mmCIF file of C-alpha atoms in Angstrom:
data_model
loop_
_atom_site.group_PDB
_atom_site.id
_atom_site.type_symbol
_atom_site.label_atom_id
_atom_site.label_comp_id
_atom_site.label_asym_id
_atom_site.label_seq_id
_atom_site.Cartn_x
_atom_site.Cartn_y
_atom_site.Cartn_z
ATOM 1 C CA MET Y 1270 13.438 -34.784 9.618
ATOM 2 C CA SER Y 1271 13.565 -36.049 6.065
ATOM 3 C CA VAL Y 1272 16.570 -38.326 5.600
ATOM 4 C CA SER Y 1273 17.290 -40.668 2.695
ATOM 5 C CA HIS Y 1274 18.094 -44.249 3.561
ATOM 6 C CA ALA Y 1275 21.764 -44.968 2.846
ATOM 7 C CA SER Y 1276 21.078 -48.126 0.858
ATOM 8 C CA ILE Y 1277 18.761 -46.289 -1.547
ATOM 9 C CA HIS Y 1278 20.640 -43.005 -1.924
ATOM 10 C CA PRO Y 1279 24.263 -43.487 -0.887
ATOM 11 C CA VAL Y 1280 25.334 -40.008 0.111
ATOM 12 C CA GLU Y 1281 27.983 -39.060 2.587
ATOM 13 C CA ASP Y 1282 26.775 -37.249 5.647
ATOM 14 C CA PRO Y 1283 28.175 -33.707 5.598
ATOM 15 C CA THR Y 1284 30.052 -32.845 8.746
ATOM 16 C CA THR Y 1285 28.393 -30.156 10.748
ATOM 17 C CA THR Y 1286 30.413 -27.788 12.859
ATOM 18 C CA ASP Y 1287 27.566 -25.513 13.861
ATOM 19 C CA GLY Y 1288 25.813 -27.965 16.165
ATOM 20 C CA GLY Y 1289 23.460 -29.651 13.717
ATOM 21 C CA ASN Y 1290 22.084 -26.659 11.792
ATOM 22 C CA ASN Y 1291 22.374 -28.069 8.280
ATOM 23 C CA ASN Y 1292 21.826 -25.332 5.675
ATOM 24 C CA ALA Y 1293 22.750 -27.411 2.645
ATOM 25 C CA PRO Y 1294 21.286 -26.111 -0.622
ATOM 26 C CA ARG Y 1295 18.119 -27.877 -1.702
ATOM 27 C CA VAL Y 1296 17.972 -29.651 -5.015
ATOM 28 C CA ARG Y 1297 15.504 -27.940 -7.363
ATOM 29 C CA MET Y 1298 13.818 -29.201 -10.459
ATOM 30 C CA LYS Y 1299 15.153 -27.837 -13.687
ATOM 31 C CA ASP Y 1300 13.797 -24.491 -14.805
ATOM 32 C CA ILE Y 1301 10.572 -24.603 -16.776
ATOM 33 C CA GLN Y 1302 10.586 -22.763 -20.112
ATOM 34 C CA GLY Y 1303 8.845 -19.440 -19.663
ATOM 35 C CA MET Y 1304 10.332 -18.734 -16.255
ATOM 36 C CA PRO Y 1305 12.894 -15.940 -15.833
ATOM 37 C CA GLY Y 1306 16.347 -16.781 -17.146
ATOM 38 C CA THR Y 1307 15.160 -19.293 -19.759
ATOM 39 C CA LYS Y 1308 14.842 -19.043 -23.524
ATOM 40 C CA GLY Y 1309 11.072 -19.381 -23.221
ATOM 41 C CA GLY Y 1310 11.016 -16.541 -20.692
ATOM 42 C CA LEU Y 1311 13.022 -14.374 -23.057
ATOM 43 C CA ALA Y 1312 10.620 -15.185 -25.903
ATOM 44 C CA LEU Y 1313 7.650 -14.184 -23.729
ATOM 45 C CA ARG Y 1314 9.353 -10.925 -22.716
ATOM 46 C CA LEU Y 1315 10.191 -10.041 -26.301
ATOM 47 C CA SER Y 1316 6.650 -10.774 -27.485
ATOM 48 C CA GLN Y 1317 5.242 -8.640 -24.649
ATOM 49 C CA PHE Y 1318 7.568 -5.846 -25.660
ATOM 50 C CA ILE Y 1319 6.821 -6.077 -29.403
ATOM 51 C CA PHE Y 1320 3.032 -6.096 -28.979
ATOM 52 C CA ALA Y 1321 3.084 -3.315 -26.381
ATOM 53 C CA VAL Y 1322 5.308 -1.157 -28.611
ATOM 54 C CA THR Y 1323 2.964 -1.827 -31.523
ATOM 55 C CA ALA Y 1324 -0.098 -0.835 -29.470
ATOM 56 C CA LEU Y 1325 1.694 2.252 -28.196
ATOM 57 C CA SER Y 1326 2.907 3.406 -31.592
ATOM 58 C CA ILE Y 1327 -0.421 2.825 -33.339
ATOM 59 C CA MET Y 1328 -2.376 4.650 -30.648
ATOM 60 C CA ALA Y 1329 0.127 7.499 -30.413
ATOM 61 C CA SER Y 1330 0.080 7.948 -34.206
ATOM 62 C CA THR Y 1331 -3.536 9.095 -34.100
ATOM 63 C CA SER Y 1332 -4.190 12.747 -33.475
ATOM 64 C CA ASP Y 1333 -7.275 12.424 -31.320
ATOM 65 C CA PHE Y 1334 -6.323 9.756 -28.753
ATOM 66 C CA PRO Y 1335 -5.783 12.332 -25.953
ATOM 67 C CA SER Y 1336 -9.451 13.328 -26.143
ATOM 68 C CA VAL Y 1337 -10.517 9.941 -24.700
ATOM 69 C CA THR Y 1338 -9.293 8.964 -21.247
ATOM 70 C CA ALA Y 1339 -9.324 5.223 -21.986
ATOM 71 C CA PHE Y 1340 -7.025 5.699 -24.963
ATOM 72 C CA THR Y 1341 -4.650 7.828 -22.909
ATOM 73 C CA TYR Y 1342 -4.710 5.114 -20.258
ATOM 74 C CA LEU Y 1343 -3.854 2.548 -22.946
ATOM 75 C CA VAL Y 1344 -0.828 4.608 -23.984
ATOM 76 C CA VAL Y 1345 0.363 4.854 -20.374
ATOM 77 C CA ALA Y 1346 -0.210 1.141 -19.681
ATOM 78 C CA ALA Y 1347 1.491 0.112 -22.926
ATOM 79 C CA SER Y 1348 4.436 2.382 -22.073
ATOM 80 C CA LEU Y 1349 4.758 0.735 -18.664
ATOM 81 C CA GLN Y 1350 4.508 -2.721 -20.238
ATOM 82 C CA CYS Y 1351 7.207 -1.768 -22.774
ATOM 83 C CA LEU Y 1352 9.614 -0.583 -20.089
ATOM 84 C CA TRP Y 1353 8.978 -3.554 -17.803
ATOM 85 C CA SER Y 1354 9.290 -6.133 -20.587
ATOM 86 C CA LEU Y 1355 12.415 -4.528 -22.033
ATOM 87 C CA CYS Y 1356 14.154 -4.389 -18.649
ATOM 88 C CA LEU Y 1357 13.339 -8.015 -17.883
ATOM 89 C CA ALA Y 1358 14.326 -9.102 -21.401
ATOM 90 C CA ILE Y 1359 17.737 -7.537 -20.792
ATOM 91 C CA VAL Y 1360 17.968 -9.368 -17.453
ATOM 92 C CA ASP Y 1361 16.973 -12.624 -19.184
ATOM 93 C CA ILE Y 1362 19.607 -12.108 -21.888
ATOM 94 C CA TYR Y 1363 22.244 -11.494 -19.228
ATOM 95 C CA ALA Y 1364 21.171 -14.590 -17.280
ATOM 96 C CA LEU Y 1365 21.318 -16.723 -20.422
ATOM 97 C CA LEU Y 1366 24.737 -15.400 -21.426
ATOM 98 C CA VAL Y 1367 26.349 -16.037 -18.036
ATOM 99 C CA MET Y 1368 24.260 -19.182 -17.431
ATOM 100 C CA ARG Y 1369 22.820 -17.839 -14.202
ATOM 101 C CA SER Y 1370 19.590 -19.045 -12.634
ATOM 102 C CA LEU Y 1371 17.079 -16.366 -11.687
ATOM 103 C CA GLN Y 1372 15.285 -18.477 -9.089
ATOM 104 C CA ASN Y 1373 16.323 -16.361 -6.112
ATOM 105 C CA TYR Y 1374 13.344 -15.823 -3.800
ATOM 106 C CA ARG Y 1375 13.577 -12.025 -3.847
ATOM 107 C CA ILE Y 1376 14.010 -11.869 -7.611
ATOM 108 C CA VAL Y 1377 10.997 -14.107 -8.161
ATOM 109 C CA ILE Y 1378 8.910 -11.931 -5.818
ATOM 110 C CA ALA Y 1379 9.919 -8.796 -7.728
ATOM 111 C CA PHE Y 1380 9.161 -10.448 -11.070
ATOM 112 C CA ALA Y 1381 5.790 -11.788 -9.887
ATOM 113 C CA VAL Y 1382 4.670 -8.468 -8.399
ATOM 114 C CA GLY Y 1383 5.878 -6.474 -11.409
ATOM 115 C CA ASP Y 1384 4.291 -8.892 -13.876
ATOM 116 C CA GLY Y 1385 1.045 -8.822 -11.922
ATOM 117 C CA ILE Y 1386 0.884 -5.037 -11.876
ATOM 118 C CA ALA Y 1387 1.913 -4.585 -15.513
ATOM 119 C CA SER Y 1388 -0.427 -7.280 -16.834
ATOM 120 C CA THR Y 1389 -3.374 -6.016 -14.775
ATOM 121 C CA LEU Y 1390 -2.873 -2.458 -16.008
ATOM 122 C CA THR Y 1391 -2.500 -3.622 -19.605
ATOM 123 C CA PHE Y 1392 -5.632 -5.761 -19.390
ATOM 124 C CA ALA Y 1393 -7.669 -2.960 -17.796
ATOM 125 C CA ALA Y 1394 -6.514 -0.472 -20.427
ATOM 126 C CA ALA Y 1395 -7.284 -2.885 -23.263
ATOM 127 C CA CYS Y 1396 -10.759 -3.543 -21.868
ATOM 128 C CA ALA Y 1397 -11.484 0.165 -21.445
ATOM 129 C CA SER Y 1398 -10.248 0.911 -24.959
ATOM 130 C CA ALA Y 1399 -12.304 -1.954 -26.373
ATOM 131 C CA GLY Y 1400 -15.395 -0.507 -24.728
ATOM 132 C CA ILE Y 1401 -14.753 2.907 -26.252
ATOM 133 C CA THR Y 1402 -14.055 1.491 -29.718
ATOM 134 C CA VAL Y 1403 -17.342 -0.473 -29.584
ATOM 135 C CA LEU Y 1404 -19.116 2.702 -28.487
ATOM 136 C CA ILE Y 1405 -17.627 4.752 -31.315
ATOM 137 C CA ASN Y 1406 -18.065 2.089 -33.987
ATOM 138 C CA ASN Y 1407 -21.375 0.419 -33.180
ATOM 139 C CA ASP Y 1408 -23.367 2.775 -30.990
ATOM 140 C CA LEU Y 1409 -22.421 6.209 -32.273
ATOM 141 C CA ASP Y 1410 -21.669 5.219 -35.895
ATOM 142 C CA SER Y 1411 -19.007 7.908 -36.048
ATOM 143 C CA CYS Y 1412 -16.094 5.941 -37.489
ATOM 144 C CA ALA Y 1413 -15.924 8.342 -40.408
ATOM 145 C CA ASP Y 1414 -14.917 11.109 -37.986
ATOM 146 C CA ASN Y 1415 -12.461 8.999 -35.957
ATOM 147 C CA HIS Y 1416 -9.570 6.601 -36.459
ATOM 148 C CA CYS Y 1417 -11.552 3.456 -35.672
ATOM 149 C CA LEU Y 1418 -9.236 1.038 -37.433
ATOM 150 C CA GLN Y 1419 -6.197 2.364 -35.548
ATOM 151 C CA PHE Y 1420 -8.069 2.301 -32.226
ATOM 152 C CA GLU Y 1421 -9.194 -1.284 -32.798
ATOM 153 C CA THR Y 1422 -5.733 -2.408 -33.901
ATOM 154 C CA ALA Y 1423 -4.037 -0.788 -30.898
ATOM 155 C CA THR Y 1424 -6.586 -2.381 -28.582
ATOM 156 C CA ALA Y 1425 -6.020 -5.808 -30.155
ATOM 157 C CA MET Y 1426 -2.248 -5.424 -29.780
ATOM 158 C CA ALA Y 1427 -2.723 -4.517 -26.106
ATOM 159 C CA PHE Y 1428 -4.787 -7.664 -25.579
ATOM 160 C CA ILE Y 1429 -2.138 -9.785 -27.299
ATOM 161 C CA SER Y 1430 0.521 -8.154 -25.118
ATOM 162 C CA TRP Y 1431 -1.550 -9.097 -22.083
ATOM 163 C CA PHE Y 1432 -1.958 -12.671 -23.367
ATOM 164 C CA SER Y 1433 1.822 -12.985 -23.580
ATOM 165 C CA ALA Y 1434 2.330 -11.341 -20.158
ATOM 166 C CA LEU Y 1435 -0.080 -13.654 -18.381
ATOM 167 C CA PRO Y 1436 2.077 -16.833 -18.633
ATOM 168 C CA SER Y 1437 5.046 -14.918 -17.197
ATOM 169 C CA PHE Y 1438 2.985 -13.835 -14.214
ATOM 170 C CA LEU Y 1439 1.446 -17.266 -13.671
ATOM 171 C CA LEU Y 1440 4.792 -19.079 -13.866
ATOM 172 C CA ASN Y 1441 6.441 -16.633 -11.461
ATOM 173 C CA PHE Y 1442 3.495 -16.855 -9.078
ATOM 174 C CA TRP Y 1443 3.502 -20.662 -9.306
ATOM 175 C CA SER Y 1444 7.244 -20.713 -8.602
ATOM 176 C CA LEU Y 1445 6.665 -18.537 -5.562
ATOM 177 C CA ALA Y 1446 3.756 -20.606 -4.304
ATOM 178 C CA SER Y 1447 5.636 -23.898 -4.706
ATOM 179 C CA ARG Y 1448 8.449 -22.889 -2.342
#
C-alpha cells in the first residue's frame, strides 16, 4: 500500500464507506503535446490529413494508376488515412473546445490500434509505390510513357503522411504502456 506520510504531504484521509476499497482517481501528469486532445495532437492529425489528401489527389489525377496494383493500394491506403485523420481531428477539436481530456483507457486503445493500422497500411503502400516508381523510372526507362513525376510526388506525400502519423501512434502506444 502506497501511502504518503502526513508530515510531507498533508492530505485528509477520505472516509470510506465501502469497507476500505478506495477508488480515488489517480493523479496523472499533464498531457504531452501530440497526444489526443492537445494542440500538438490536432496539428499532427491535420498534417496527416493534408499529406494523405495530397497523395490521394495526385495519384487519382493520373489516368493510368489503376493499371498498377501498388498505386491502387496507395489510393486505398491514403483514403483510409484521410478518413481516420479527419475523424480524429474532429474529435481533437471537440476535446479542445470543451476542454476535455481524451486519456480514457478505451479511447487510447482505439486511437493506438487505429493509428497502428492506418500508419502501417500507409507505410506499406508508400514502399510498394516507391518500388514501382523506381522500376518504371530507372529500370524500364519508360517515364516518357507514364506519369513518373506524379507517381513520385504522390509516393513522397504518402511517406510524409506516414512520418506525421508515426508520432501519434507512438505517443498513444506509450500512453497505453505506461498505465
